[in-house]
Coordinates of C-alpha atoms in Angstrom, one line a residue:
E284 CA 0.0 0.0 -0.1
R285 CA 2.9 2.4 0.6
E286 CA 4.7 1.7 -2.6
P287 CA 2.6 4.0 -4.7
L288 CA 3.1 6.8 -2.2
V289 CA 6.8 6.3 -2.2
E290 CA 6.8 6.4 -6.1
F291 CA 4.7 9.5 -5.9
L292 CA 7.1 11.3 -3.6
D293 CA 10.1 10.3 -5.9
G294 CA 8.3 11.6 -8.8
L295 CA 7.8 15.0 -7.2
R296 CA 11.5 15.2 -6.5
G297 CA 12.4 14.7 -10.0
D298 CA 9.6 16.7 -11.6
A299 CA 11.4 19.7 -13.2
R300 CA 8.1 21.3 -14.4
L301 CA 6.8 21.2 -10.8
A302 CA 9.9 22.8 -9.4
L303 CA 9.6 25.6 -11.9
K304 CA 6.0 26.1 -11.1
L305 CA 6.7 26.2 -7.4
T306 CA 9.5 28.7 -7.9
E307 CA 7.2 31.0 -10.0
A308 CA 4.3 30.6 -7.3
F309 CA 6.9 31.5 -4.4
E310 CA 8.1 34.5 -6.3
R311 CA 4.6 35.7 -7.0
D312 CA 2.6 34.6 -3.9
G313 CA 5.3 34.0 -1.3
V314 CA 5.2 36.1 1.9
I315 CA 7.6 37.2 4.5
S316 CA 6.6 37.9 8.2
I317 CA 8.7 39.7 10.6
L318 CA 7.8 39.2 14.2
A319 CA 9.2 40.4 17.5
N320 CA 11.1 37.5 19.3
P321 CA 9.3 36.9 22.6
K322 CA 12.6 36.1 24.1
A323 CA 14.2 39.4 23.3
K324 CA 14.8 42.0 25.9
P325 CA 12.1 44.7 26.0
E326 CA 14.5 47.6 26.2
N327 CA 16.0 46.5 22.7
T328 CA 12.8 45.9 20.8
H329 CA 12.3 49.6 19.9
R330 CA 15.4 49.5 17.7
Y331 CA 13.8 47.1 15.3
K332 CA 10.0 47.9 15.6
D333 CA 10.0 49.6 12.2
L334 CA 10.9 46.2 10.5
L335 CA 7.9 44.3 12.0
S336 CA 5.3 43.2 9.5
E337 CA 2.9 40.2 8.8
A338 CA 2.6 38.5 5.6
T339 CA 4.2 41.0 3.2
L340 CA 4.4 39.7 -0.3
L341 CA 8.1 39.1 -1.4
S342 CA 7.5 41.1 -4.5
E343 CA 6.7 44.1 -2.2
F344 CA 9.4 43.7 0.4
D345 CA 11.8 46.6 0.8
I346 CA 15.1 45.0 -0.1
S347 CA 17.0 48.0 1.1
T348 CA 16.2 47.1 4.8
Y349 CA 17.4 43.5 4.5
L350 CA 20.9 44.0 5.9
H351 CA 19.2 45.7 8.9
L352 CA 16.8 42.8 9.2
R353 CA 19.8 40.4 9.1
R354 CA 21.4 42.3 12.0
A355 CA 18.2 42.1 14.0
E356 CA 17.9 38.4 13.3
R357 CA 21.3 37.6 14.2
A358 CA 20.8 39.7 17.6
H359 CA 17.8 37.4 18.2
E360 CA 15.5 40.5 18.3
V361 CA 13.1 39.4 15.5
V362 CA 11.9 36.1 14.0
V363 CA 11.8 36.0 10.2
E364 CA 9.3 33.6 8.5
F365 CA 8.8 32.7 4.9
A366 CA 5.7 31.0 3.6
L367 CA 3.9 29.9 0.5
P368 CA 0.0 30.5 1.0
L369 CA -2.0 27.2 1.2
N370 CA -4.2 28.1 -1.7
S371 CA -1.2 28.4 -4.0
V372 CA 0.0 25.0 -3.0
Q373 CA -3.6 23.7 -3.4
K374 CA -3.8 25.1 -7.0
L375 CA -0.5 23.3 -7.7
F376 CA -1.7 20.0 -6.2
G377 CA -4.9 20.2 -8.4
E378 CA -2.7 20.5 -11.5
C379 CA -0.5 17.4 -10.5
E380 CA -1.2 14.8 -13.0
Q381 CA 0.4 12.0 -11.0
V382 CA -2.4 12.0 -8.4
P383 CA -5.1 9.4 -9.1
P384 CA -8.4 11.2 -8.9
Q385 CA -10.0 8.8 -6.4
E386 CA -7.2 9.0 -4.0
K387 CA -6.6 12.8 -3.8
E388 CA -7.2 12.9 0.1
S389 CA -4.5 10.3 0.6
Y390 CA -1.9 12.1 -1.6
R391 CA -2.6 15.7 -0.4
P392 CA -0.9 15.6 2.9
L393 CA 2.1 14.0 1.3
F394 CA 2.2 16.8 -1.3
F395 CA 1.8 19.7 1.2
D396 CA 4.5 18.1 3.4
F397 CA 6.9 17.8 0.4
V398 CA 6.3 21.6 -0.6
A399 CA 6.7 22.8 2.9
N400 CA 9.8 20.8 4.0
E401 CA 11.7 20.3 0.9
R402 CA 10.9 22.9 -1.8
V403 CA 10.0 26.0 0.4
T404 CA 13.1 25.6 2.6
R405 CA 15.3 25.5 -0.5
M406 CA 13.6 28.5 -2.1
V407 CA 13.9 30.5 1.1
H408 CA 17.7 29.9 1.0
H409 CA 17.7 31.2 -2.7
I410 CA 15.5 34.2 -1.8
R411 CA 17.6 35.1 1.2
A412 CA 20.8 35.0 -0.9
R413 CA 19.2 37.1 -3.6
F414 CA 17.9 39.7 -1.1
K415 CA 21.4 39.9 0.5
R416 CA 23.1 40.5 -2.9
Q417 CA 20.7 43.1 -3.8
A418 CA 20.8 44.8 -0.4
E419 CA 24.6 44.8 -0.5
D420 CA 24.5 46.6 -3.8
I421 CA 22.2 49.3 -2.5
A422 CA 24.4 49.7 0.6
L423 CA 27.6 49.9 -1.4
Q424 CA 26.1 52.4 -3.8
S425 CA 24.9 54.6 -0.9
G426 CA 28.2 54.4 0.8
W427 CA 30.1 55.1 -2.4
E428 CA 28.1 58.3 -3.1
Q429 CA 28.7 59.5 0.6
V430 CA 32.5 58.7 0.6
E431 CA 32.8 60.5 -2.8
R432 CA 31.1 63.6 -1.4
T433 CA 33.1 63.4 1.9
L434 CA 36.7 62.3 1.0
D435 CA 37.1 63.4 -2.5
R436 CA 38.3 66.7 -1.5
G437 CA 41.7 68.5 -1.5
K438 CA 43.6 70.1 1.3
Q439 CA 42.0 73.0 3.3
Q440 CA 43.8 76.2 3.1
G441 CA 42.8 77.8 6.3
L442 CA 42.5 76.5 10.0
V443 CA 40.3 73.4 10.6
L444 CA 38.7 72.9 14.2
G445 CA 37.9 69.4 15.2
V446 CA 35.4 69.1 18.0
T447 CA 34.8 65.9 20.2
A448 CA 32.0 66.4 22.7
L449 CA 32.3 64.9 26.1
T450 CA 28.9 66.0 27.1
K451 CA 26.4 68.5 25.7
E452 CA 28.3 71.3 27.6
K453 CA 31.8 70.2 27.5
A454 CA 34.2 69.3 24.6
V455 CA 37.7 68.9 23.4
I456 CA 38.8 71.1 20.5
A457 CA 41.8 70.7 18.2
L458 CA 43.5 72.6 15.4
A459 CA 44.8 71.4 12.1
N460 CA 46.7 73.4 9.5
D461 CA 48.1 75.8 12.2
G462 CA 51.7 75.2 11.0
S463 CA 52.6 73.6 14.2
E464 CA 54.1 70.1 14.6
T465 CA 52.8 69.9 18.1
P466 CA 49.0 69.2 18.4
C467 CA 47.1 72.2 19.8
V468 CA 44.1 70.9 21.9
L469 CA 41.9 72.5 24.5
E470 CA 39.1 71.4 26.7
V471 CA 36.3 73.9 26.9
Q472 CA 32.7 74.3 28.5
H473 CA 30.4 76.6 26.6
K474 CA 28.6 77.9 29.9
D475 CA 32.0 79.0 31.2
E476 CA 32.0 82.9 31.3
K477 CA 35.3 83.1 29.7
F478 CA 34.4 80.6 26.8
A479 CA 34.5 83.2 24.0
S480 CA 37.8 84.7 25.2
K481 CA 39.4 81.2 25.6
L482 CA 38.3 80.3 22.0
K483 CA 39.9 83.6 20.7
E484 CA 43.1 83.0 22.5
F485 CA 43.2 79.4 21.4
V486 CA 42.6 80.3 17.6
G487 CA 44.7 83.4 17.5
D488 CA 44.6 85.8 14.7
K489 CA 43.8 83.4 12.0
A490 CA 40.3 82.7 10.9
I491 CA 38.8 79.3 11.2
S492 CA 37.7 78.0 7.7
L493 CA 36.1 74.7 8.7
V494 CA 34.7 73.1 11.7
A495 CA 34.5 69.3 11.8
I496 CA 32.1 67.7 14.4
Q497 CA 31.1 64.0 15.1
A498 CA 27.7 62.8 14.1
D499 CA 26.4 62.3 17.6
S500 CA 23.9 64.2 19.6
K501 CA 26.4 65.6 22.2
S502 CA 28.5 67.1 19.5
R503 CA 25.6 68.5 17.5
S504 CA 24.3 70.3 20.6
F505 CA 27.8 71.6 21.5
S506 CA 28.3 72.9 18.0
K507 CA 25.5 75.6 18.2
P508 CA 27.1 77.7 20.9
L509 CA 30.6 77.0 19.5
M510 CA 29.6 78.4 16.3
K511 CA 28.2 81.6 17.9
A512 CA 31.3 82.1 20.0
L513 CA 33.9 81.7 17.3
P514 CA 35.6 84.9 16.4
G515 CA 35.4 86.4 12.9
S516 CA 33.2 85.2 10.1
K517 CA 31.4 82.0 10.6
P518 CA 33.2 79.0 9.0
R519 CA 31.6 76.1 7.2
M520 CA 30.7 72.9 9.2
V521 CA 31.3 69.4 8.2
I522 CA 29.7 66.4 10.1
M523 CA 31.6 63.1 10.0
P524 CA 29.9 59.8 10.8
M525 CA 31.0 58.3 14.2
S526 CA 32.1 55.1 12.4
V527 CA 34.5 57.1 10.3
V528 CA 36.0 58.9 13.3
K529 CA 36.4 55.7 15.4
T530 CA 38.0 54.0 12.4
M531 CA 40.6 56.8 12.2
V532 CA 41.4 56.5 15.9
R533 CA 41.7 52.7 15.6
E534 CA 43.7 52.5 12.3
V535 CA 46.0 55.4 12.5
A536 CA 49.2 54.7 14.5
R537 CA 50.0 57.0 17.4
R538 CA 52.7 59.4 16.2
P539 CA 55.4 60.9 18.4
Q540 CA 53.6 64.2 18.6
E541 CA 50.6 62.6 19.9
A542 CA 52.2 60.7 22.7
L543 CA 50.9 62.9 25.5
L544 CA 47.4 63.2 24.1
G545 CA 44.5 61.4 25.9
H546 CA 41.9 59.4 23.9
D547 CA 39.3 62.3 23.5
A548 CA 42.0 64.9 22.7
R549 CA 43.5 62.6 20.1
Q550 CA 40.2 62.0 18.6
A551 CA 39.5 65.7 18.1
Y552 CA 42.9 66.0 16.6
L553 CA 42.4 63.2 14.1
L554 CA 39.1 64.5 13.2
A555 CA 40.6 67.9 12.5
E556 CA 43.3 66.3 10.4
L557 CA 40.8 64.2 8.5
A558 CA 38.8 67.3 7.6
S559 CA 41.8 69.3 6.6
D560 CA 42.9 66.8 4.0
P561 CA 40.3 64.0 3.4
R562 CA 41.9 62.6 0.3
A563 CA 45.3 62.1 2.0
A564 CA 43.5 60.6 5.2
A565 CA 41.7 58.0 2.8
F566 CA 45.1 56.9 1.4
H567 CA 46.7 56.8 4.8
A568 CA 43.8 54.9 6.5
P569 CA 41.9 53.1 3.7
H570 CA 39.4 51.5 6.1
I571 CA 37.7 54.7 6.7
V572 CA 36.3 54.3 3.1
R573 CA 34.4 51.2 4.2
A574 CA 33.2 53.0 7.4
F575 CA 30.8 55.0 5.2
V576 CA 29.1 51.8 4.0
P577 CA 25.8 51.1 6.1
Y578 CA 25.6 47.8 7.7
R579 CA 29.0 46.9 6.5
G580 CA 29.2 44.2 9.3
E581 CA 26.7 42.2 7.1
I582 CA 28.8 42.5 4.0
N583 CA 31.6 40.1 3.0
P584 CA 35.0 41.8 4.0
R585 CA 36.5 40.8 0.6
I586 CA 33.9 42.9 -1.1
L587 CA 34.6 45.8 1.2
D588 CA 38.4 45.3 0.5
E589 CA 37.7 45.6 -3.3
V590 CA 35.5 48.6 -2.8
E591 CA 38.4 50.4 -0.8
K592 CA 41.0 49.7 -3.5
T593 CA 38.6 50.7 -6.3
F594 CA 37.7 53.9 -4.8
L595 CA 41.2 55.0 -4.0
R596 CA 42.3 54.0 -7.5
A597 CA 39.6 56.0 -8.9
L598 CA 40.9 59.0 -6.9
L599 CA 44.3 58.4 -8.4
S600 CA 43.0 58.1 -11.9
S601 CA 40.9 61.4 -11.6
H602 CA 43.4 63.5 -9.7
G603 CA 46.8 62.0 -10.6
F604 CA 49.8 62.3 -8.3
D605 CA 53.3 63.4 -8.3
V606 CA 55.7 60.4 -8.2
N607 CA 58.5 62.5 -6.7
T608 CA 56.6 63.6 -3.7
A609 CA 53.9 60.8 -3.3
N610 CA 54.2 58.6 -0.3
A611 CA 54.0 54.9 0.0
D612 CA 50.3 55.0 0.8
V613 CA 49.5 56.4 -2.6
L614 CA 52.3 54.5 -4.5
K615 CA 51.3 51.0 -3.5
L616 CA 47.9 51.5 -5.1
V617 CA 49.4 52.0 -8.6
P618 CA 49.0 48.8 -10.6
G619 CA 52.3 47.1 -11.5
L620 CA 54.1 48.4 -8.5
N621 CA 55.3 46.0 -5.7
S622 CA 54.6 47.7 -2.4
N623 CA 57.2 45.6 -0.7
D624 CA 59.9 47.1 -3.0
L625 CA 58.9 50.7 -2.5
L626 CA 61.5 53.2 -1.3
V627 CA 60.2 56.6 -0.3

């Protein structure tokens, strides 16, 4: 009695037409549900509440959110479920020619179990891989546009002020392009009565051309009274993502002139250095390029390595360089040169 059922199941596994129909049905009618994990900590659920949805068609799913979704899933904050609606499976079962008309009730559970346990599972792997590739492309394109706007800039001619806020009222400021080999840093509080005079004494007679702040709430709040208190005409402001600033601090080796700087003071100084010559900073610390890519932790590191090299080589191609004055950071990116043999 079981032999016809076994033959039926083997026939389903080898039916290429059925596999194609199932794939088409899953692409057309498949749904994704994103539910809050009941075991997740309540204080963390607000970070991913915008992702939650029930039975969204795969064709209508916002692929740009998939890397964010992967992060939430890996953190066990959400549960992701894929499904093919029963009416779609029933329609395919009705079209199955291998089912004897008089025994449909016996074959139906076997067909539904086959679709759910063997075919849908496989199709979910394929759809996840496709979503990830497409989401990576979106993230890389977004990161490329941002890094191009931020880092494809030449050296600033005037003074650059870097700001690292410790609180909304207190910050460490540092100067770049001041002609000194010793870092010039100062800790200030904007509620201090002598705040404006301290700034004027710190800056000197030269005008600030650019203020660089971190993209965190404390720095944004501190920048408002700072900009009002700066002497002379108001400079431009650039906001650097925190990921980029932290990458600079981590990747750039501590130089002798920075030996006595604390962590916050050095962070403000490196921020000022980055803003004063973004292109040179990118060649010296290439990992800041990948720091602009959203959800880069979900992207293959080899892809990020390739993006870094491609971007830096694009800079070389568009701007060129002087072989007599270029440093090793630039020369090692030139195709055909062996970085191990460079003498600068």
